Amino acid sequence: MKQHSSNSIYGTIASGRSFLWAVCALALLLLAGCGGNPSTGEEDGLITVDVTKSYPKKELILQDLFDIEYVPLETTDEMITAGQIQFIGEKYMIFKNLGRTDGEIFVFDRQGKAIRKINRLGQGGEEYLNILGFDYDAKADELFVNSHYLKKIQVYDLEGNYKRGFDYLEGVQYDPIKILDQDRLIVFDSYFNVDEPDEKRDCFLILSRQDGHLLERVAIPYEEKKSVVIAKRDKSGKLAGLWGIRNTNLIPYQDGWLLIEPSADTLYTYSATQGLKPVIVRTPSVQELNPEVYLFPTIFTDRYVFMQAVERSFNFGVDEDVPRVNLVYDKAERTAFECEVINRDFEGTPVNLWFAHRVIMEFNGDEIAFATRLETPDLVDAYKEGQLSGRLQEIASTLHEEDNPVIMIAKYKK
C-alpha cells in the first residue's frame, strides 16, 4: 500500500473553535502529565496520542516482536485459493478468495494440508449470493457467512451443512461480523447514505447468534458524525466518484473487541465481562480538524500499540490512497514514533502491521497477533535472488509460481 508523502496530515486545527479546544486539550494533557509524557502518555490505563504531531522514526524487527511461523498451503486440483485469511484456530485455517462473488470457502488443517472446499453459492434458501466475510466458532462448529448482497447471515458447519440463517436488521449493512461469545455476535453497521453522510447513529450492534435479533446498540459518545467516505461531485452536483477509508472498525483486544468509531475522540473496548471500557484518547479532537485525521489501532502487545493516523483527503484521478502515517506507541517509554517493521527472514522486507482491513486478520484469542499471506511468485523470485533465510528459504525452495500462498502467522511472545 502506497503511503502518501503529503504533509497535510500534520495540518493545523480549524480556527473556528481552536481556542476552546486548546483550553480542553491543555487540561487533558496536564492530567496525563501527572504520570508521564506531557504530549503522549498513559494515565489510569488510558493511552493518549496526538495525531497531528510529527514523531521521530524508528525501525523494529518483526522477529523481536513476535514468534513467526510459516505455513505453506497444500496445492491440489480442487484446492487452489488466493488465500484471504478469515480464521485460524488450533485445528483449522479457513480462507476465501479475493472476489466477493466467488462462493468458495477453503478449509486447511493447521499444518496447511488441504481438507475440503465448501461452496453454497446460489439463490436457494440455504445458500448465499456472495461472501463479504465470515467467522467460525470451533467449539460450536458454526461458520457464520456474511452475504451482504442477500442481506443475510447463513450458518453452516465445517462440512458445509446448513444450520440456519437470519436476515439483516432493516436499514443496516454488516461489515464485519464477529463472534462475541457463545450466544452473541458483534457487528459493525457499515451502511453509508451518500445523501446524508453526517447521519448520526450507533454503528456497533450486539446480535443473537441464534436468530440475529438485536440485543444491544453500543453507544459510543461523539459530537458530530464524521464520514470515512469521500465523495466527488460534478458541477451539477451529481455523484462522480466515491473513495472510502477501509481500515477495520473491530480489532481483537484481550477477551473482547476494540470498537473504533472515527467520529469519537475516545476509543473503547467491549467485552462480555467488562462491557464498554475506554482505552485510547486521541488529540486534537477529530471534530476540530479539517481535513479530519482518524486514528485506527491494529495490534496490541505487552509493550507496543500499532496505530495508523489516516487523513480524510483524496484527489480523484491523482492519489492511489488517502495519506497514512504508521505509528507505534511504546508503553514503556510512554511516547509514540513513526515506525517501519522489518522481516529478517525476507532480506529486510517491510511488514505492514497497520492497514487492518486487508492485512491484519482479526483473531479473538490470546496467541495469534496477526497473520498475512506471502504471495508465491514473490517468494520464488526472492529465493532465486538469495533474499530468504531460515524456514522461509526452505519452504520457498519447494514452491512453484502457481502454488497456493504461504501463510505467515505472528504469535505473541510468551
PDB file of C-alpha atoms in Angstrom, residues 88-335:
ATOM      1  CA  ILE A  88      -7.037 -19.532  12.160  1.00  0.00           C
ATOM      2  CA  GLY A  89      -7.605 -21.779  15.159  1.00  0.00           C
ATOM      3  CA  GLU A  90      -5.928 -24.703  16.874  1.00  0.00           C
ATOM      4  CA  LYS A  91      -7.023 -27.243  14.236  1.00  0.00           C
ATOM      5  CA  TYR A  92      -8.108 -25.360  11.126  1.00  0.00           C
ATOM      6  CA  MET A  93      -7.318 -22.430   8.860  1.00  0.00           C
ATOM      7  CA  ILE A  94     -10.182 -21.140   6.708  1.00  0.00           C
ATOM      8  CA  PHE A  95      -9.838 -18.921   3.638  1.00  0.00           C
ATOM      9  CA  LYS A  96     -11.826 -17.301   0.872  1.00  0.00           C
ATOM     10  CA  ASN A  97     -10.849 -15.927  -2.493  1.00  0.00           C
ATOM     11  CA  LEU A  98     -10.496 -12.207  -3.065  1.00  0.00           C
ATOM     12  CA  GLY A  99     -13.661 -11.662  -5.100  1.00  0.00           C
ATOM     13  CA  ARG A 100     -16.916 -11.125  -3.221  1.00  0.00           C
ATOM     14  CA  THR A 101     -18.935 -13.165  -5.730  1.00  0.00           C
ATOM     15  CA  ASP A 102     -16.634 -16.184  -5.518  1.00  0.00           C
ATOM     16  CA  GLY A 103     -18.536 -18.631  -3.328  1.00  0.00           C
ATOM     17  CA  GLU A 104     -15.662 -20.934  -2.397  1.00  0.00           C
ATOM     18  CA  ILE A 105     -14.558 -21.470   1.204  1.00  0.00           C
ATOM     19  CA  PHE A 106     -11.280 -23.376   1.689  1.00  0.00           C
ATOM     20  CA  VAL A 107     -10.531 -25.411   4.808  1.00  0.00           C
ATOM     21  CA  PHE A 108      -6.948 -26.460   5.642  1.00  0.00           C
ATOM     22  CA  ASP A 109      -5.561 -28.018   8.772  1.00  0.00           C
ATOM     23  CA  ARG A 110      -3.150 -26.104  10.969  1.00  0.00           C
ATOM     24  CA  GLN A 111      -0.147 -27.526   9.076  1.00  0.00           C
ATOM     25  CA  GLY A 112      -1.516 -26.358   5.714  1.00  0.00           C
ATOM     26  CA  LYS A 113      -2.875 -29.702   4.474  1.00  0.00           C
ATOM     27  CA  ALA A 114      -5.942 -29.327   2.251  1.00  0.00           C
ATOM     28  CA  ILE A 115      -9.113 -30.636   3.926  1.00  0.00           C
ATOM     29  CA  ARG A 116     -12.100 -29.549   1.849  1.00  0.00           C
ATOM     30  CA  LYS A 117     -13.749 -26.848  -0.224  1.00  0.00           C
ATOM     31  CA  ILE A 118     -17.233 -25.562   0.595  1.00  0.00           C
ATOM     32  CA  ASN A 119     -19.390 -23.767  -1.964  1.00  0.00           C
ATOM     33  CA  ARG A 120     -23.009 -22.928  -1.159  1.00  0.00           C
ATOM     34  CA  LEU A 121     -23.303 -20.116  -3.701  1.00  0.00           C
ATOM     35  CA  GLY A 122     -26.791 -19.849  -5.137  1.00  0.00           C
ATOM     36  CA  GLN A 123     -30.245 -18.383  -4.719  1.00  0.00           C
ATOM     37  CA  GLY A 124     -31.841 -21.086  -2.585  1.00  0.00           C
ATOM     38  CA  GLY A 125     -32.930 -20.581   0.988  1.00  0.00           C
ATOM     39  CA  GLU A 126     -29.844 -22.384   2.334  1.00  0.00           C
ATOM     40  CA  GLU A 127     -27.362 -20.601   0.062  1.00  0.00           C
ATOM     41  CA  TYR A 128     -25.557 -17.252  -0.155  1.00  0.00           C
ATOM     42  CA  LEU A 129     -25.258 -14.819  -3.058  1.00  0.00           C
ATOM     43  CA  ASN A 130     -21.759 -13.695  -2.113  1.00  0.00           C
ATOM     44  CA  ILE A 131     -19.224 -13.824   0.727  1.00  0.00           C
ATOM     45  CA  LEU A 132     -18.279 -10.497   2.250  1.00  0.00           C
ATOM     46  CA  GLY A 133     -16.585 -12.315   5.127  1.00  0.00           C
ATOM     47  CA  PHE A 134     -17.159 -14.945   7.775  1.00  0.00           C
ATOM     48  CA  ASP A 135     -16.224 -16.039  11.277  1.00  0.00           C
ATOM     49  CA  TYR A 136     -16.050 -19.514  12.801  1.00  0.00           C
ATOM     50  CA  ASP A 137     -16.676 -20.954  16.257  1.00  0.00           C
ATOM     51  CA  ALA A 138     -14.732 -24.213  16.535  1.00  0.00           C
ATOM     52  CA  LYS A 139     -16.407 -25.308  19.777  1.00  0.00           C
ATOM     53  CA  ALA A 140     -19.928 -24.995  18.382  1.00  0.00           C
ATOM     54  CA  ASP A 141     -18.822 -25.866  14.813  1.00  0.00           C
ATOM     55  CA  GLU A 142     -20.656 -22.858  13.424  1.00  0.00           C
ATOM     56  CA  LEU A 143     -19.485 -20.923  10.369  1.00  0.00           C
ATOM     57  CA  PHE A 144     -21.228 -17.530  10.063  1.00  0.00           C
ATOM     58  CA  VAL A 145     -21.157 -16.384   6.419  1.00  0.00           C
ATOM     59  CA  ASN A 146     -21.947 -12.729   5.711  1.00  0.00           C
ATOM     60  CA  SER A 147     -23.787 -12.316   2.385  1.00  0.00           C
ATOM     61  CA  HIS A 148     -24.490  -8.605   2.061  1.00  0.00           C
ATOM     62  CA  TYR A 149     -25.994  -8.993  -1.419  1.00  0.00           C
ATOM     63  CA  LEU A 150     -28.620 -11.192   0.230  1.00  0.00           C
ATOM     64  CA  LYS A 151     -28.630  -9.052   3.411  1.00  0.00           C
ATOM     65  CA  LYS A 152     -28.406 -12.226   5.402  1.00  0.00           C
ATOM     66  CA  ILE A 153     -26.146 -14.305   7.647  1.00  0.00           C
ATOM     67  CA  GLN A 154     -26.058 -18.013   6.780  1.00  0.00           C
ATOM     68  CA  VAL A 155     -24.734 -20.515   9.316  1.00  0.00           C
ATOM     69  CA  TYR A 156     -23.078 -23.821   8.357  1.00  0.00           C
ATOM     70  CA  ASP A 157     -20.920 -26.464   9.950  1.00  0.00           C
ATOM     71  CA  LEU A 158     -17.414 -27.055   8.639  1.00  0.00           C
ATOM     72  CA  GLU A 159     -18.684 -29.829   6.383  1.00  0.00           C
ATOM     73  CA  GLY A 160     -20.813 -27.214   4.618  1.00  0.00           C
ATOM     74  CA  ASN A 161     -24.119 -28.438   6.049  1.00  0.00           C
ATOM     75  CA  TYR A 162     -26.726 -25.721   6.541  1.00  0.00           C
ATOM     76  CA  LYS A 163     -27.772 -24.996  10.123  1.00  0.00           C
ATOM     77  CA  ARG A 164     -29.842 -21.805   9.993  1.00  0.00           C
ATOM     78  CA  GLY A 165     -29.919 -18.259   8.673  1.00  0.00           C
ATOM     79  CA  PHE A 166     -31.242 -14.841   9.597  1.00  0.00           C
ATOM     80  CA  ASP A 167     -31.793 -11.508   7.877  1.00  0.00           C
ATOM     81  CA  TYR A 168     -30.024  -8.232   8.498  1.00  0.00           C
ATOM     82  CA  LEU A 169     -31.795  -5.690  10.612  1.00  0.00           C
ATOM     83  CA  GLU A 170     -33.632  -3.224   8.418  1.00  0.00           C
ATOM     84  CA  GLY A 171     -31.570  -0.341   7.026  1.00  0.00           C
ATOM     85  CA  VAL A 172     -28.119  -1.620   8.035  1.00  0.00           C
ATOM     86  CA  GLN A 173     -25.173  -3.448   6.472  1.00  0.00           C
ATOM     87  CA  TYR A 174     -22.912  -5.750   8.457  1.00  0.00           C
ATOM     88  CA  ASP A 175     -19.171  -5.494   7.828  1.00  0.00           C
ATOM     89  CA  PRO A 176     -17.544  -7.121   9.617  1.00  0.00           C
ATOM     90  CA  ILE A 177     -19.373  -9.724  11.692  1.00  0.00           C
ATOM     91  CA  LYS A 178     -17.511 -11.252  14.648  1.00  0.00           C
ATOM     92  CA  ILE A 179     -18.275 -13.754  17.379  1.00  0.00           C
ATOM     93  CA  LEU A 180     -18.527 -12.101  20.797  1.00  0.00           C
ATOM     94  CA  ASP A 181     -19.324 -15.139  22.932  1.00  0.00           C
ATOM     95  CA  GLN A 182     -21.322 -18.386  22.839  1.00  0.00           C
ATOM     96  CA  ASP A 183     -24.625 -16.527  22.498  1.00  0.00           C
ATOM     97  CA  ARG A 184     -23.842 -13.269  20.707  1.00  0.00           C
ATOM     98  CA  LEU A 185     -22.323 -11.688  17.611  1.00  0.00           C
ATOM     99  CA  ILE A 186     -20.863  -8.198  17.429  1.00  0.00           C
ATOM    100  CA  VAL A 187     -21.167  -6.427  14.080  1.00  0.00           C
ATOM    101  CA  PHE A 188     -20.309  -3.041  12.621  1.00  0.00           C
ATOM    102  CA  ASP A 189     -23.030  -1.286  10.655  1.00  0.00           C
ATOM    103  CA  SER A 190     -21.131  -0.009   7.613  1.00  0.00           C
ATOM    104  CA  TYR A 191     -24.194   1.402   5.839  1.00  0.00           C
ATOM    105  CA  PHE A 192     -23.460   4.745   4.180  1.00  0.00           C
ATOM    106  CA  ASN A 193     -26.020   7.171   2.830  1.00  0.00           C
ATOM    107  CA  VAL A 194     -24.221   9.373   0.327  1.00  0.00           C
ATOM    108  CA  ASP A 195     -27.014  11.967   0.560  1.00  0.00           C
ATOM    109  CA  GLU A 196     -26.808  12.090   4.368  1.00  0.00           C
ATOM    110  CA  PRO A 197     -23.163  11.291   5.232  1.00  0.00           C
ATOM    111  CA  ASP A 198     -23.459  13.058   8.605  1.00  0.00           C
ATOM    112  CA  GLU A 199     -26.371  10.940   9.824  1.00  0.00           C
ATOM    113  CA  LYS A 200     -25.741  10.178  13.498  1.00  0.00           C
ATOM    114  CA  ARG A 201     -26.313   6.584  14.613  1.00  0.00           C
ATOM    115  CA  ASP A 202     -24.866   3.790  16.746  1.00  0.00           C
ATOM    116  CA  CYS A 203     -22.870   1.518  14.434  1.00  0.00           C
ATOM    117  CA  PHE A 204     -21.871  -1.291  16.820  1.00  0.00           C
ATOM    118  CA  LEU A 205     -24.631  -3.839  17.276  1.00  0.00           C
ATOM    119  CA  ILE A 206     -24.868  -6.892  19.520  1.00  0.00           C
ATOM    120  CA  LEU A 207     -26.977  -9.641  17.933  1.00  0.00           C
ATOM    121  CA  SER A 208     -28.275 -13.026  18.935  1.00  0.00           C
ATOM    122  CA  ARG A 209     -26.272 -15.813  17.345  1.00  0.00           C
ATOM    123  CA  GLN A 210     -29.384 -17.929  17.141  1.00  0.00           C
ATOM    124  CA  ASP A 211     -31.730 -15.712  15.127  1.00  0.00           C
ATOM    125  CA  GLY A 212     -29.954 -12.360  14.642  1.00  0.00           C
ATOM    126  CA  HIS A 213     -32.355 -10.246  16.688  1.00  0.00           C
ATOM    127  CA  LEU A 214     -30.943  -7.040  18.192  1.00  0.00           C
ATOM    128  CA  LEU A 215     -29.793  -7.339  21.794  1.00  0.00           C
ATOM    129  CA  GLU A 216     -27.976  -4.033  22.209  1.00  0.00           C
ATOM    130  CA  ARG A 217     -26.854  -0.924  20.376  1.00  0.00           C
ATOM    131  CA  VAL A 218     -23.458   0.033  21.770  1.00  0.00           C
ATOM    132  CA  ALA A 219     -23.474   3.815  22.095  1.00  0.00           C
ATOM    133  CA  ILE A 220     -20.064   5.442  21.511  1.00  0.00           C
ATOM    134  CA  PRO A 221     -20.242   9.130  22.561  1.00  0.00           C
ATOM    135  CA  TYR A 222     -19.293  11.731  19.939  1.00  0.00           C
ATOM    136  CA  GLU A 223     -20.396  15.214  18.912  1.00  0.00           C
ATOM    137  CA  GLU A 224     -20.943  15.150  15.143  1.00  0.00           C
ATOM    138  CA  LYS A 225     -20.770  12.256  12.706  1.00  0.00           C
ATOM    139  CA  LYS A 226     -17.614  12.240  10.578  1.00  0.00           C
ATOM    140  CA  SER A 227     -17.711  10.158   7.430  1.00  0.00           C
ATOM    141  CA  VAL A 228     -14.893   7.877   6.272  1.00  0.00           C
ATOM    142  CA  VAL A 229     -16.206   8.094   2.692  1.00  0.00           C
ATOM    143  CA  ILE A 230     -15.065  10.841   0.346  1.00  0.00           C
ATOM    144  CA  ALA A 231     -17.487  11.797  -2.416  1.00  0.00           C
ATOM    145  CA  LYS A 232     -16.713  13.620  -5.643  1.00  0.00           C
ATOM    146  CA  ARG A 233     -19.468  15.531  -7.410  1.00  0.00           C
ATOM    147  CA  ASP A 234     -19.546  17.243 -10.782  1.00  0.00           C
ATOM    148  CA  LYS A 235     -20.594  20.841 -11.364  1.00  0.00           C
ATOM    149  CA  SER A 236     -24.264  19.865 -11.407  1.00  0.00           C
ATOM    150  CA  GLY A 237     -23.934  18.130  -8.049  1.00  0.00           C
ATOM    151  CA  LYS A 238     -24.214  14.639  -9.491  1.00  0.00           C
ATOM    152  CA  LEU A 239     -22.121  11.965  -7.790  1.00  0.00           C
ATOM    153  CA  ALA A 240     -18.967  11.339  -9.844  1.00  0.00           C
ATOM    154  CA  GLY A 241     -16.873   9.133  -7.535  1.00  0.00           C
ATOM    155  CA  LEU A 242     -16.505   7.610  -4.071  1.00  0.00           C
ATOM    156  CA  TRP A 243     -13.446   6.658  -2.053  1.00  0.00           C
ATOM    157  CA  GLY A 244     -13.632   5.005   1.330  1.00  0.00           C
ATOM    158  CA  ILE A 245     -11.119   4.691   4.160  1.00  0.00           C
ATOM    159  CA  ARG A 246     -11.176   0.935   4.667  1.00  0.00           C
ATOM    160  CA  ASN A 247      -9.434   0.328   7.961  1.00  0.00           C
ATOM    161  CA  THR A 248     -11.373  -2.076  10.121  1.00  0.00           C
ATOM    162  CA  ASN A 249     -13.589  -0.892  12.968  1.00  0.00           C
ATOM    163  CA  LEU A 250     -13.385  -4.097  15.056  1.00  0.00           C
ATOM    164  CA  ILE A 251      -9.998  -5.139  16.448  1.00  0.00           C
ATOM    165  CA  PRO A 252      -9.425  -8.020  18.916  1.00  0.00           C
ATOM    166  CA  TYR A 253      -8.459  -6.842  22.375  1.00  0.00           C
ATOM    167  CA  GLN A 254      -7.936  -9.244  25.294  1.00  0.00           C
ATOM    168  CA  ASP A 255     -11.268 -11.050  25.828  1.00  0.00           C
ATOM    169  CA  GLY A 256     -13.280  -8.673  23.647  1.00  0.00           C
ATOM    170  CA  TRP A 257     -13.080  -6.183  20.812  1.00  0.00           C
ATOM    171  CA  LEU A 258     -11.786  -2.657  20.317  1.00  0.00           C
ATOM    172  CA  LEU A 259     -14.566  -0.534  18.813  1.00  0.00           C
ATOM    173  CA  ILE A 260     -13.330   2.200  16.502  1.00  0.00           C
ATOM    174  CA  GLU A 261     -15.856   4.977  15.916  1.00  0.00           C
ATOM    175  CA  PRO A 262     -13.949   7.505  13.754  1.00  0.00           C
ATOM    176  CA  SER A 263     -16.154  10.367  14.964  1.00  0.00           C
ATOM    177  CA  ALA A 264     -15.142   9.840  18.599  1.00  0.00           C
ATOM    178  CA  ASP A 265     -12.019  11.044  20.388  1.00  0.00           C
ATOM    179  CA  THR A 266     -12.020   8.122  22.822  1.00  0.00           C
ATOM    180  CA  LEU A 267     -11.678   4.518  21.659  1.00  0.00           C
ATOM    181  CA  TYR A 268     -13.411   1.866  23.721  1.00  0.00           C
ATOM    182  CA  THR A 269     -13.277  -1.878  24.172  1.00  0.00           C
ATOM    183  CA  TYR A 270     -16.317  -4.072  24.594  1.00  0.00           C
ATOM    184  CA  SER A 271     -16.303  -7.484  26.243  1.00  0.00           C
ATOM    185  CA  ALA A 272     -18.786  -9.857  27.806  1.00  0.00           C
ATOM    186  CA  THR A 273     -17.128  -9.419  31.198  1.00  0.00           C
ATOM    187  CA  GLN A 274     -16.480  -5.653  31.325  1.00  0.00           C
ATOM    188  CA  GLY A 275     -18.866  -4.105  28.820  1.00  0.00           C
ATOM    189  CA  LEU A 276     -17.695  -0.748  27.418  1.00  0.00           C
ATOM    190  CA  LYS A 277     -14.313   0.495  28.653  1.00  0.00           C
ATOM    191  CA  PRO A 278     -12.134   3.430  27.397  1.00  0.00           C
ATOM    192  CA  VAL A 279      -8.549   2.589  26.367  1.00  0.00           C
ATOM    193  CA  ILE A 280      -7.199   5.269  23.987  1.00  0.00           C
ATOM    194  CA  VAL A 281      -7.698   9.040  23.747  1.00  0.00           C
ATOM    195  CA  ARG A 282      -6.667  10.824  20.545  1.00  0.00           C
ATOM    196  CA  THR A 283      -5.898  14.550  20.392  1.00  0.00           C
ATOM    197  CA  PRO A 284      -6.689  17.046  18.955  1.00  0.00           C
ATOM    198  CA  SER A 285     -10.391  16.348  18.689  1.00  0.00           C
ATOM    199  CA  VAL A 286     -11.436  14.927  15.332  1.00  0.00           C
ATOM    200  CA  GLN A 287     -14.267  17.446  15.499  1.00  0.00           C
ATOM    201  CA  GLU A 288     -11.747  20.289  15.207  1.00  0.00           C
ATOM    202  CA  LEU A 289      -9.626  19.111  12.282  1.00  0.00           C
ATOM    203  CA  ASN A 290     -10.179  19.949   8.631  1.00  0.00           C
ATOM    204  CA  PRO A 291      -9.479  17.653   6.925  1.00  0.00           C
ATOM    205  CA  GLU A 292     -10.195  15.107   9.644  1.00  0.00           C
ATOM    206  CA  VAL A 293      -7.440  12.765  10.840  1.00  0.00           C
ATOM    207  CA  TYR A 294      -8.661   9.434  12.186  1.00  0.00           C
ATOM    208  CA  LEU A 295      -6.801   7.039  14.467  1.00  0.00           C
ATOM    209  CA  PHE A 296      -7.028   3.290  13.779  1.00  0.00           C
ATOM    210  CA  PRO A 297      -5.207   0.958  16.201  1.00  0.00           C
ATOM    211  CA  THR A 298      -4.483  -2.577  14.994  1.00  0.00           C
ATOM    212  CA  ILE A 299      -2.205  -4.715  17.189  1.00  0.00           C
ATOM    213  CA  PHE A 300      -1.567  -4.584  20.936  1.00  0.00           C
ATOM    214  CA  THR A 301       1.456  -6.265  22.507  1.00  0.00           C
ATOM    215  CA  ASP A 302       2.715  -6.076  26.090  1.00  0.00           C
ATOM    216  CA  ARG A 303       4.863  -3.107  25.111  1.00  0.00           C
ATOM    217  CA  TYR A 304       3.644  -1.677  21.810  1.00  0.00           C
ATOM    218  CA  VAL A 305       0.395  -0.484  20.283  1.00  0.00           C
ATOM    219  CA  PHE A 306       0.445  -0.253  16.483  1.00  0.00           C
ATOM    220  CA  MET A 307      -1.768   2.516  15.128  1.00  0.00           C
ATOM    221  CA  GLN A 308      -2.343   4.389  11.912  1.00  0.00           C
ATOM    222  CA  ALA A 309      -3.227   8.065  11.557  1.00  0.00           C
ATOM    223  CA  VAL A 310      -5.346   8.422   8.421  1.00  0.00           C
ATOM    224  CA  GLU A 311      -6.281  11.717   6.828  1.00  0.00           C
ATOM    225  CA  ARG A 312      -9.628  12.121   5.104  1.00  0.00           C
ATOM    226  CA  SER A 313      -8.164  13.606   1.946  1.00  0.00           C
ATOM    227  CA  PHE A 314      -8.188  12.191  -1.585  1.00  0.00           C
ATOM    228  CA  ASN A 315      -7.579  13.719  -5.015  1.00  0.00           C
ATOM    229  CA  PHE A 316      -9.548  11.714  -7.565  1.00  0.00           C
ATOM    230  CA  GLY A 317      -7.523  10.729 -10.609  1.00  0.00           C
ATOM    231  CA  VAL A 318      -4.260  11.559  -8.825  1.00  0.00           C
ATOM    232  CA  ASP A 319      -3.989   9.746  -5.498  1.00  0.00           C
ATOM    233  CA  GLU A 320      -3.813   5.990  -5.034  1.00  0.00           C
ATOM    234  CA  ASP A 321      -4.895   6.189  -1.406  1.00  0.00           C
ATOM    235  CA  VAL A 322      -5.521   8.610   1.435  1.00  0.00           C
ATOM    236  CA  PRO A 323      -2.481   9.846   3.415  1.00  0.00           C
ATOM    237  CA  ARG A 324      -1.427   7.427   6.161  1.00  0.00           C
ATOM    238  CA  VAL A 325       1.190   7.636   8.920  1.00  0.00           C
ATOM    239  CA  ASN A 326       2.211   4.402  10.663  1.00  0.00           C
ATOM    240  CA  LEU A 327       2.600   4.983  14.394  1.00  0.00           C
ATOM    241  CA  VAL A 328       3.683   2.825  17.312  1.00  0.00           C
ATOM    242  CA  TYR A 329       3.019   3.761  20.907  1.00  0.00           C
ATOM    243  CA  ASP A 330       5.699   2.495  23.300  1.00  0.00           C
ATOM    244  CA  LYS A 331       4.070   1.835  26.685  1.00  0.00           C
ATOM    245  CA  ALA A 332       7.460   1.525  28.399  1.00  0.00           C
ATOM    246  CA  GLU A 333       8.698   4.908  27.136  1.00  0.00           C
ATOM    247  CA  ARG A 334       5.234   6.494  27.138  1.00  0.00           C
ATOM    248  CA  THR A 335       5.738   8.008  23.747  1.00  0.00           C
TER     249      THR A 335
END
